[in-house]
Amino acid sequence: MTAPAPFGPLEFQLVLLRRMADHQPELVEEARQELSASLADMREANRRWQAMVRAPRGRGTLRRYRSVLGEPELSVRRRIGDLECDVLFWPVPLWPDLRFEVTAAPGGAVWNEWLVRAPGADGPGLRTVEDLRPWSCTVDEVARAFAPARPMEGSAPTRWALAITCPGSGRRHVAEFTWGLFQRLLPG
């Protein structure tokens, strides 16, 4: 029996895309083709990722990210409340201006994992809800642009939502994100 192919950054990107396909199938199809991956490749990557996540004696979350993505491009300490946390950043070739950020508490428990703007990269100018385009911005960017945004529970573990109000008109919306990347805007 042959050993399974290594699970690395390409397969991890397919895992990110798999969950995004629910909201943005056309963008996912384009990205999948850019990665030269088939639908079967995407399904297999997701199956293997889920097996790693659910393995009873598998690697811890932070060790799993290190084994799949290698050493982080950047690691910083950040104070969250009374705790000093490690925040690690990995490049994601599909989105060169973004990084996959993992926030780990002391002891290595992962508290958050999502896409953020790369340090030094310019984000989009967000002034109105019309500026919100799929895959153009992150949770942080939308929360800052439409403050005070109210966090809401997402529909799955890798999803987030923000209740926002349109400046000027006062219309309310819900901005939905997958892995921290904007997917769609719903009436709120």
mmCIF file with all atom_site columns, C-alpha atoms in Angstrom:
data_model
loop_
_atom_site.group_PDB
_atom_site.id
_atom_site.type_symbol
_atom_site.label_atom_id
_atom_site.label_alt_id
_atom_site.label_comp_id
_atom_site.label_asym_id
_atom_site.label_entity_id
_atom_site.label_seq_id
_atom_site.pdbx_PDB_ins_code
_atom_site.Cartn_x
_atom_site.Cartn_y
_atom_site.Cartn_z
_atom_site.occupancy
_atom_site.B_iso_or_equiv
_atom_site.pdbx_formal_charge
_atom_site.auth_seq_id
_atom_site.auth_comp_id
_atom_site.auth_asym_id
_atom_site.auth_atom_id
_atom_site.pdbx_PDB_model_num
ATOM 1   C CA . MET A 1 1   ? 0.000   0.000  0.000   1.00 0.00 ? 1   MET A CA 1
ATOM 2   C CA . THR A 1 2   ? 1.429   3.391  -0.975  1.00 0.00 ? 2   THR A CA 1
ATOM 3   C CA . ALA A 1 3   ? 1.586   6.247  1.488   1.00 0.00 ? 3   ALA A CA 1
ATOM 4   C CA . PRO A 1 4   ? -0.805  9.149  0.851   1.00 0.00 ? 4   PRO A CA 1
ATOM 5   C CA . ALA A 1 5   ? 0.630   12.186 -0.901  1.00 0.00 ? 5   ALA A CA 1
ATOM 6   C CA . PRO A 1 6   ? 1.851   14.891 1.483   1.00 0.00 ? 6   PRO A CA 1
ATOM 7   C CA . PHE A 1 7   ? -0.728  17.386 2.677   1.00 0.00 ? 7   PHE A CA 1
ATOM 8   C CA . GLY A 1 8   ? 0.701   20.856 2.193   1.00 0.00 ? 8   GLY A CA 1
ATOM 9   C CA . PRO A 1 9   ? -0.170  24.449 1.272   1.00 0.00 ? 9   PRO A CA 1
ATOM 10  C CA . LEU A 1 10  ? -1.899  23.483 -2.013  1.00 0.00 ? 10  LEU A CA 1
ATOM 11  C CA . GLU A 1 11  ? -4.236  21.060 -0.276  1.00 0.00 ? 11  GLU A CA 1
ATOM 12  C CA . PHE A 1 12  ? -4.848  23.551 2.521   1.00 0.00 ? 12  PHE A CA 1
ATOM 13  C CA . GLN A 1 13  ? -5.946  26.172 -0.025  1.00 0.00 ? 13  GLN A CA 1
ATOM 14  C CA . LEU A 1 14  ? -8.380  23.611 -1.441  1.00 0.00 ? 14  LEU A CA 1
ATOM 15  C CA . VAL A 1 15  ? -9.812  23.158 2.064   1.00 0.00 ? 15  VAL A CA 1
ATOM 16  C CA . LEU A 1 16  ? -10.359 26.923 2.324   1.00 0.00 ? 16  LEU A CA 1
ATOM 17  C CA . LEU A 1 17  ? -12.033 26.937 -1.091  1.00 0.00 ? 17  LEU A CA 1
ATOM 18  C CA . ARG A 1 18  ? -14.300 23.989 -0.261  1.00 0.00 ? 18  ARG A CA 1
ATOM 19  C CA . ARG A 1 19  ? -16.148 25.945 2.425   1.00 0.00 ? 19  ARG A CA 1
ATOM 20  C CA . MET A 1 20  ? -16.251 29.099 0.261   1.00 0.00 ? 20  MET A CA 1
ATOM 21  C CA . ALA A 1 21  ? -17.907 27.176 -2.587  1.00 0.00 ? 21  ALA A CA 1
ATOM 22  C CA . ASP A 1 22  ? -21.228 27.360 -0.735  1.00 0.00 ? 22  ASP A CA 1
ATOM 23  C CA . HIS A 1 23  ? -21.411 31.121 -1.337  1.00 0.00 ? 23  HIS A CA 1
ATOM 24  C CA . GLN A 1 24  ? -19.088 31.849 -4.261  1.00 0.00 ? 24  GLN A CA 1
ATOM 25  C CA . PRO A 1 25  ? -18.991 28.790 -6.570  1.00 0.00 ? 25  PRO A CA 1
ATOM 26  C CA . GLU A 1 26  ? -17.827 30.795 -9.615  1.00 0.00 ? 26  GLU A CA 1
ATOM 27  C CA . LEU A 1 27  ? -14.873 32.331 -7.761  1.00 0.00 ? 27  LEU A CA 1
ATOM 28  C CA . VAL A 1 28  ? -13.992 28.938 -6.312  1.00 0.00 ? 28  VAL A CA 1
ATOM 29  C CA . GLU A 1 29  ? -14.082 27.374 -9.776  1.00 0.00 ? 29  GLU A CA 1
ATOM 30  C CA . GLU A 1 30  ? -11.684 30.031 -11.108 1.00 0.00 ? 30  GLU A CA 1
ATOM 31  C CA . ALA A 1 31  ? -9.355  29.588 -8.130  1.00 0.00 ? 31  ALA A CA 1
ATOM 32  C CA . ARG A 1 32  ? -9.442  25.806 -8.408  1.00 0.00 ? 32  ARG A CA 1
ATOM 33  C CA . GLN A 1 33  ? -8.429  26.057 -12.068 1.00 0.00 ? 33  GLN A CA 1
ATOM 34  C CA . GLU A 1 34  ? -5.652  28.501 -11.139 1.00 0.00 ? 34  GLU A CA 1
ATOM 35  C CA . LEU A 1 35  ? -4.368  25.825 -8.738  1.00 0.00 ? 35  LEU A CA 1
ATOM 36  C CA . SER A 1 36  ? -4.716  23.136 -11.459 1.00 0.00 ? 36  SER A CA 1
ATOM 37  C CA . ALA A 1 37  ? -6.892  21.092 -9.112  1.00 0.00 ? 37  ALA A CA 1
ATOM 38  C CA . SER A 1 38  ? -9.972  19.046 -9.933  1.00 0.00 ? 38  SER A CA 1
ATOM 39  C CA . LEU A 1 39  ? -13.202 18.839 -7.972  1.00 0.00 ? 39  LEU A CA 1
ATOM 40  C CA . ALA A 1 40  ? -12.058 15.396 -6.859  1.00 0.00 ? 40  ALA A CA 1
ATOM 41  C CA . ASP A 1 41  ? -8.790  16.933 -5.595  1.00 0.00 ? 41  ASP A CA 1
ATOM 42  C CA . MET A 1 42  ? -10.773 19.490 -3.592  1.00 0.00 ? 42  MET A CA 1
ATOM 43  C CA . ARG A 1 43  ? -13.057 16.831 -2.098  1.00 0.00 ? 43  ARG A CA 1
ATOM 44  C CA . GLU A 1 44  ? -10.086 14.607 -1.239  1.00 0.00 ? 44  GLU A CA 1
ATOM 45  C CA . ALA A 1 45  ? -8.193  17.481 0.394   1.00 0.00 ? 45  ALA A CA 1
ATOM 46  C CA . ASN A 1 46  ? -11.262 18.305 2.483   1.00 0.00 ? 46  ASN A CA 1
ATOM 47  C CA . ARG A 1 47  ? -11.741 14.629 3.432   1.00 0.00 ? 47  ARG A CA 1
ATOM 48  C CA . ARG A 1 48  ? -8.121  14.351 4.549   1.00 0.00 ? 48  ARG A CA 1
ATOM 49  C CA . TRP A 1 49  ? -8.291  17.646 6.472   1.00 0.00 ? 49  TRP A CA 1
ATOM 50  C CA . GLN A 1 50  ? -11.436 16.528 8.302   1.00 0.00 ? 50  GLN A CA 1
ATOM 51  C CA . ALA A 1 51  ? -9.740  13.216 9.136   1.00 0.00 ? 51  ALA A CA 1
ATOM 52  C CA . MET A 1 52  ? -6.779  15.124 10.625  1.00 0.00 ? 52  MET A CA 1
ATOM 53  C CA . VAL A 1 53  ? -9.090  17.410 12.603  1.00 0.00 ? 53  VAL A CA 1
ATOM 54  C CA . ARG A 1 54  ? -11.092 14.485 14.011  1.00 0.00 ? 54  ARG A CA 1
ATOM 55  C CA . ALA A 1 55  ? -8.246  12.025 14.600  1.00 0.00 ? 55  ALA A CA 1
ATOM 56  C CA . PRO A 1 56  ? -8.381  10.888 18.247  1.00 0.00 ? 56  PRO A CA 1
ATOM 57  C CA . ARG A 1 57  ? -4.596  10.937 18.579  1.00 0.00 ? 57  ARG A CA 1
ATOM 58  C CA . GLY A 1 58  ? -3.916  13.534 15.915  1.00 0.00 ? 58  GLY A CA 1
ATOM 59  C CA . ARG A 1 59  ? -1.708  16.549 16.179  1.00 0.00 ? 59  ARG A CA 1
ATOM 60  C CA . GLY A 1 60  ? -3.001  19.522 18.130  1.00 0.00 ? 60  GLY A CA 1
ATOM 61  C CA . THR A 1 61  ? -4.397  22.363 16.049  1.00 0.00 ? 61  THR A CA 1
ATOM 62  C CA . LEU A 1 62  ? -1.268  24.527 16.110  1.00 0.00 ? 62  LEU A CA 1
ATOM 63  C CA . ARG A 1 63  ? 1.004   21.546 15.380  1.00 0.00 ? 63  ARG A CA 1
ATOM 64  C CA . ARG A 1 64  ? -1.315  20.565 12.517  1.00 0.00 ? 64  ARG A CA 1
ATOM 65  C CA . TYR A 1 65  ? -0.962  24.013 10.920  1.00 0.00 ? 65  TYR A CA 1
ATOM 66  C CA . ARG A 1 66  ? 2.813   23.890 11.287  1.00 0.00 ? 66  ARG A CA 1
ATOM 67  C CA . SER A 1 67  ? 2.970   20.412 9.747   1.00 0.00 ? 67  SER A CA 1
ATOM 68  C CA . VAL A 1 68  ? 0.770   21.448 6.790   1.00 0.00 ? 68  VAL A CA 1
ATOM 69  C CA . LEU A 1 69  ? 1.984   25.014 6.186   1.00 0.00 ? 69  LEU A CA 1
ATOM 70  C CA . GLY A 1 70  ? 5.549   24.833 7.511   1.00 0.00 ? 70  GLY A CA 1
ATOM 71  C CA . GLU A 1 71  ? 7.102   27.448 9.728   1.00 0.00 ? 71  GLU A CA 1
ATOM 72  C CA . PRO A 1 72  ? 5.123   30.694 9.850   1.00 0.00 ? 72  PRO A CA 1
ATOM 73  C CA . GLU A 1 73  ? 6.315   33.690 7.871   1.00 0.00 ? 73  GLU A CA 1
ATOM 74  C CA . LEU A 1 74  ? 5.853   35.823 10.976  1.00 0.00 ? 74  LEU A CA 1
ATOM 75  C CA . SER A 1 75  ? 5.112   35.177 14.635  1.00 0.00 ? 75  SER A CA 1
ATOM 76  C CA . VAL A 1 76  ? 4.278   37.922 17.130  1.00 0.00 ? 76  VAL A CA 1
ATOM 77  C CA . ARG A 1 77  ? 3.069   38.156 20.719  1.00 0.00 ? 77  ARG A CA 1
ATOM 78  C CA . ARG A 1 78  ? -0.244  39.937 21.265  1.00 0.00 ? 78  ARG A CA 1
ATOM 79  C CA . ARG A 1 79  ? -1.975  40.730 24.520  1.00 0.00 ? 79  ARG A CA 1
ATOM 80  C CA . ILE A 1 80  ? -5.635  39.697 24.597  1.00 0.00 ? 80  ILE A CA 1
ATOM 81  C CA . GLY A 1 81  ? -7.144  40.651 27.927  1.00 0.00 ? 81  GLY A CA 1
ATOM 82  C CA . ASP A 1 82  ? -4.796  39.270 30.582  1.00 0.00 ? 82  ASP A CA 1
ATOM 83  C CA . LEU A 1 83  ? -3.119  36.734 28.298  1.00 0.00 ? 83  LEU A CA 1
ATOM 84  C CA . GLU A 1 84  ? -0.083  36.963 26.057  1.00 0.00 ? 84  GLU A CA 1
ATOM 85  C CA . CYS A 1 85  ? -0.938  35.015 22.895  1.00 0.00 ? 85  CYS A CA 1
ATOM 86  C CA . ASP A 1 86  ? 1.134   33.884 19.946  1.00 0.00 ? 86  ASP A CA 1
ATOM 87  C CA . VAL A 1 87  ? -0.142  35.088 16.576  1.00 0.00 ? 87  VAL A CA 1
ATOM 88  C CA . LEU A 1 88  ? 1.309   33.251 13.588  1.00 0.00 ? 88  LEU A CA 1
ATOM 89  C CA . PHE A 1 89  ? 1.007   34.222 9.919   1.00 0.00 ? 89  PHE A CA 1
ATOM 90  C CA . TRP A 1 90  ? 1.414   32.059 6.810   1.00 0.00 ? 90  TRP A CA 1
ATOM 91  C CA . PRO A 1 91  ? 1.300   33.190 3.163   1.00 0.00 ? 91  PRO A CA 1
ATOM 92  C CA . VAL A 1 92  ? -1.549  31.912 1.018   1.00 0.00 ? 92  VAL A CA 1
ATOM 93  C CA . PRO A 1 93  ? -0.433  31.948 -2.652  1.00 0.00 ? 93  PRO A CA 1
ATOM 94  C CA . LEU A 1 94  ? -4.013  32.174 -3.950  1.00 0.00 ? 94  LEU A CA 1
ATOM 95  C CA . TRP A 1 95  ? -4.394  35.516 -2.141  1.00 0.00 ? 95  TRP A CA 1
ATOM 96  C CA . PRO A 1 96  ? -0.932  37.137 -2.101  1.00 0.00 ? 96  PRO A CA 1
ATOM 97  C CA . ASP A 1 97  ? -2.129  40.187 -0.107  1.00 0.00 ? 97  ASP A CA 1
ATOM 98  C CA . LEU A 1 98  ? -3.575  37.986 2.649   1.00 0.00 ? 98  LEU A CA 1
ATOM 99  C CA . ARG A 1 99  ? -2.099  35.796 5.347   1.00 0.00 ? 99  ARG A CA 1
ATOM 100 C CA . PHE A 1 100 ? -3.598  32.888 7.246   1.00 0.00 ? 100 PHE A CA 1
ATOM 101 C CA . GLU A 1 101 ? -3.520  34.007 10.875  1.00 0.00 ? 101 GLU A CA 1
ATOM 102 C CA . VAL A 1 102 ? -3.664  31.640 13.835  1.00 0.00 ? 102 VAL A CA 1
ATOM 103 C CA . THR A 1 103 ? -4.015  32.997 17.374  1.00 0.00 ? 103 THR A CA 1
ATOM 104 C CA . ALA A 1 104 ? -2.825  30.561 20.035  1.00 0.00 ? 104 ALA A CA 1
ATOM 105 C CA . ALA A 1 105 ? -3.212  30.891 23.776  1.00 0.00 ? 105 ALA A CA 1
ATOM 106 C CA . PRO A 1 106 ? -0.440  29.928 26.187  1.00 0.00 ? 106 PRO A CA 1
ATOM 107 C CA . GLY A 1 107 ? -0.084  26.160 25.946  1.00 0.00 ? 107 GLY A CA 1
ATOM 108 C CA . GLY A 1 108 ? -0.901  26.141 22.229  1.00 0.00 ? 108 GLY A CA 1
ATOM 109 C CA . ALA A 1 109 ? -4.715  26.048 22.213  1.00 0.00 ? 109 ALA A CA 1
ATOM 110 C CA . VAL A 1 110 ? -5.892  27.786 19.019  1.00 0.00 ? 110 VAL A CA 1
ATOM 111 C CA . TRP A 1 111 ? -8.473  30.483 19.631  1.00 0.00 ? 111 TRP A CA 1
ATOM 112 C CA . ASN A 1 112 ? -8.890  31.843 16.135  1.00 0.00 ? 112 ASN A CA 1
ATOM 113 C CA . GLU A 1 113 ? -7.877  30.931 12.589  1.00 0.00 ? 113 GLU A CA 1
ATOM 114 C CA . TRP A 1 114 ? -8.704  33.032 9.558   1.00 0.00 ? 114 TRP A CA 1
ATOM 115 C CA . LEU A 1 115 ? -7.462  35.138 6.661   1.00 0.00 ? 115 LEU A CA 1
ATOM 116 C CA . VAL A 1 116 ? -6.231  38.672 7.370   1.00 0.00 ? 116 VAL A CA 1
ATOM 117 C CA . ARG A 1 117 ? -4.570  41.379 5.291   1.00 0.00 ? 117 ARG A CA 1
ATOM 118 C CA . ALA A 1 118 ? -0.798  40.895 5.066   1.00 0.00 ? 118 ALA A CA 1
ATOM 119 C CA . PRO A 1 119 ? 1.253   43.381 7.080   1.00 0.00 ? 119 PRO A CA 1
ATOM 120 C CA . GLY A 1 120 ? 2.029   46.345 4.856   1.00 0.00 ? 120 GLY A CA 1
ATOM 121 C CA . ALA A 1 121 ? -0.494  45.374 2.125   1.00 0.00 ? 121 ALA A CA 1
ATOM 122 C CA . ASP A 1 122 ? -3.123  47.943 1.223   1.00 0.00 ? 122 ASP A CA 1
ATOM 123 C CA . GLY A 1 123 ? -6.697  46.913 1.850   1.00 0.00 ? 123 GLY A CA 1
ATOM 124 C CA . PRO A 1 124 ? -9.684  48.077 -0.162  1.00 0.00 ? 124 PRO A CA 1
ATOM 125 C CA . GLY A 1 125 ? -11.278 51.472 0.337   1.00 0.00 ? 125 GLY A CA 1
ATOM 126 C CA . LEU A 1 126 ? -14.566 50.625 2.034   1.00 0.00 ? 126 LEU A CA 1
ATOM 127 C CA . ARG A 1 127 ? -16.929 53.576 2.284   1.00 0.00 ? 127 ARG A CA 1
ATOM 128 C CA . THR A 1 128 ? -20.305 52.124 1.293   1.00 0.00 ? 128 THR A CA 1
ATOM 129 C CA . VAL A 1 129 ? -21.805 48.636 1.159   1.00 0.00 ? 129 VAL A CA 1
ATOM 130 C CA . GLU A 1 130 ? -21.407 48.816 -2.632  1.00 0.00 ? 130 GLU A CA 1
ATOM 131 C CA . ASP A 1 131 ? -17.636 48.638 -2.020  1.00 0.00 ? 131 ASP A CA 1
ATOM 132 C CA . LEU A 1 132 ? -18.039 45.180 -0.460  1.00 0.00 ? 132 LEU A CA 1
ATOM 133 C CA . ARG A 1 133 ? -17.171 42.647 -3.152  1.00 0.00 ? 133 ARG A CA 1
ATOM 134 C CA . PRO A 1 134 ? -16.655 38.933 -2.570  1.00 0.00 ? 134 PRO A CA 1
ATOM 135 C CA . TRP A 1 135 ? -13.116 38.039 -1.553  1.00 0.00 ? 135 TRP A CA 1
ATOM 136 C CA . SER A 1 136 ? -12.077 41.718 -1.426  1.00 0.00 ? 136 SER A CA 1
ATOM 137 C CA . CYS A 1 137 ? -11.890 42.275 2.320   1.00 0.00 ? 137 CYS A CA 1
ATOM 138 C CA . THR A 1 138 ? -11.553 40.659 5.722   1.00 0.00 ? 138 THR A CA 1
ATOM 139 C CA . VAL A 1 139 ? -13.612 40.698 8.912   1.00 0.00 ? 139 VAL A CA 1
ATOM 140 C CA . ASP A 1 140 ? -11.279 43.289 10.500  1.00 0.00 ? 140 ASP A CA 1
ATOM 141 C CA . GLU A 1 141 ? -11.507 45.617 7.508   1.00 0.00 ? 141 GLU A CA 1
ATOM 142 C CA . VAL A 1 142 ? -15.306 45.543 7.376   1.00 0.00 ? 142 VAL A CA 1
ATOM 143 C CA . ALA A 1 143 ? -15.603 45.960 11.152  1.00 0.00 ? 143 ALA A CA 1
ATOM 144 C CA . ARG A 1 144 ? -13.385 49.068 11.033  1.00 0.00 ? 144 ARG A CA 1
ATOM 145 C CA . ALA A 1 145 ? -15.074 50.570 7.954   1.00 0.00 ? 145 ALA A CA 1
ATOM 146 C CA . PHE A 1 146 ? -18.599 50.106 9.305   1.00 0.00 ? 146 PHE A CA 1
ATOM 147 C CA . ALA A 1 147 ? -18.030 50.697 13.013  1.00 0.00 ? 147 ALA A CA 1
ATOM 148 C CA . PRO A 1 148 ? -19.718 49.919 15.246  1.00 0.00 ? 148 PRO A CA 1
ATOM 149 C CA . ALA A 1 149 ? -20.182 46.515 13.596  1.00 0.00 ? 149 ALA A CA 1
ATOM 150 C CA . ARG A 1 150 ? -21.794 43.838 15.748  1.00 0.00 ? 150 ARG A CA 1
ATOM 151 C CA . PRO A 1 151 ? -20.310 40.318 15.594  1.00 0.00 ? 151 PRO A CA 1
ATOM 152 C CA . MET A 1 152 ? -22.839 37.566 14.964  1.00 0.00 ? 152 MET A CA 1
ATOM 153 C CA . GLU A 1 153 ? -22.599 33.800 15.036  1.00 0.00 ? 153 GLU A CA 1
ATOM 154 C CA . GLY A 1 154 ? -21.761 32.269 11.679  1.00 0.00 ? 154 GLY A CA 1
ATOM 155 C CA . SER A 1 155 ? -23.591 29.330 10.135  1.00 0.00 ? 155 SER A CA 1
ATOM 156 C CA . ALA A 1 156 ? -20.578 26.970 10.477  1.00 0.00 ? 156 ALA A CA 1
ATOM 157 C CA . PRO A 1 157 ? -17.340 26.826 12.498  1.00 0.00 ? 157 PRO A CA 1
ATOM 158 C CA . THR A 1 158 ? -15.317 28.568 9.761   1.00 0.00 ? 158 THR A CA 1
ATOM 159 C CA . ARG A 1 159 ? -17.898 31.297 9.176   1.00 0.00 ? 159 ARG A CA 1
ATOM 160 C CA . TRP A 1 160 ? -18.378 34.696 10.769  1.00 0.00 ? 160 TRP A CA 1
ATOM 161 C CA . ALA A 1 161 ? -20.962 37.419 10.317  1.00 0.00 ? 161 ALA A CA 1
ATOM 162 C CA . LEU A 1 162 ? -21.116 41.122 11.136  1.00 0.00 ? 162 LEU A CA 1
ATOM 163 C CA . ALA A 1 163 ? -24.234 43.237 11.492  1.00 0.00 ? 163 ALA A CA 1
ATOM 164 C CA . ILE A 1 164 ? -23.419 46.564 9.856   1.00 0.00 ? 164 ILE A CA 1
ATOM 165 C CA . THR A 1 165 ? -25.278 49.786 9.159   1.00 0.00 ? 165 THR A CA 1
ATOM 166 C CA . CYS A 1 166 ? -24.880 51.660 5.885   1.00 0.00 ? 166 CYS A CA 1
ATOM 167 C CA . PRO A 1 167 ? -23.536 55.167 6.514   1.00 0.00 ? 167 PRO A CA 1
ATOM 168 C CA . GLY A 1 168 ? -26.004 57.839 5.490   1.00 0.00 ? 168 GLY A CA 1
ATOM 169 C CA . SER A 1 169 ? -29.056 55.668 4.818   1.00 0.00 ? 169 SER A CA 1
ATOM 170 C CA . GLY A 1 170 ? -29.052 53.726 8.079   1.00 0.00 ? 170 GLY A CA 1
ATOM 171 C CA . ARG A 1 171 ? -29.942 50.508 6.202   1.00 0.00 ? 171 ARG A CA 1
ATOM 172 C CA . ARG A 1 172 ? -28.840 47.402 8.048   1.00 0.00 ? 172 ARG A CA 1
ATOM 173 C CA . HIS A 1 173 ? -27.022 44.459 6.495   1.00 0.00 ? 173 HIS A CA 1
ATOM 174 C CA . VAL A 1 174 ? -25.300 41.253 7.489   1.00 0.00 ? 174 VAL A CA 1
ATOM 175 C CA . ALA A 1 175 ? -21.834 40.732 6.016   1.00 0.00 ? 175 ALA A CA 1
ATOM 176 C CA . GLU A 1 176 ? -20.917 37.032 5.846   1.00 0.00 ? 176 GLU A CA 1
ATOM 177 C CA . PHE A 1 177 ? -17.358 35.698 5.873   1.00 0.00 ? 177 PHE A CA 1
ATOM 178 C CA . THR A 1 178 ? -15.754 32.300 5.387   1.00 0.00 ? 178 THR A CA 1
ATOM 179 C CA . TRP A 1 179 ? -12.310 31.770 6.906   1.00 0.00 ? 179 TRP A CA 1
ATOM 180 C CA . GLY A 1 180 ? -12.339 35.546 7.556   1.00 0.00 ? 180 GLY A CA 1
ATOM 181 C CA . LEU A 1 181 ? -12.794 36.514 3.882   1.00 0.00 ? 181 LEU A CA 1
ATOM 182 C CA . PHE A 1 182 ? -15.916 38.432 2.795   1.00 0.00 ? 182 PHE A CA 1
ATOM 183 C CA . GLN A 1 183 ? -18.391 36.269 0.849   1.00 0.00 ? 183 GLN A CA 1
ATOM 184 C CA . ARG A 1 184 ? -21.730 38.062 0.622   1.00 0.00 ? 184 ARG A CA 1
ATOM 185 C CA . LEU A 1 185 ? -23.984 40.795 1.960   1.00 0.00 ? 185 LEU A CA 1
ATOM 186 C CA . LEU A 1 186 ? -27.512 40.070 3.118   1.00 0.00 ? 186 LEU A CA 1
ATOM 187 C CA . PRO A 1 187 ? -30.315 42.434 4.124   1.00 0.00 ? 187 PRO A CA 1
ATOM 188 C CA . GLY A 1 188 ? -30.269 42.814 7.896   1.00 0.00 ? 188 GLY A CA 1
#
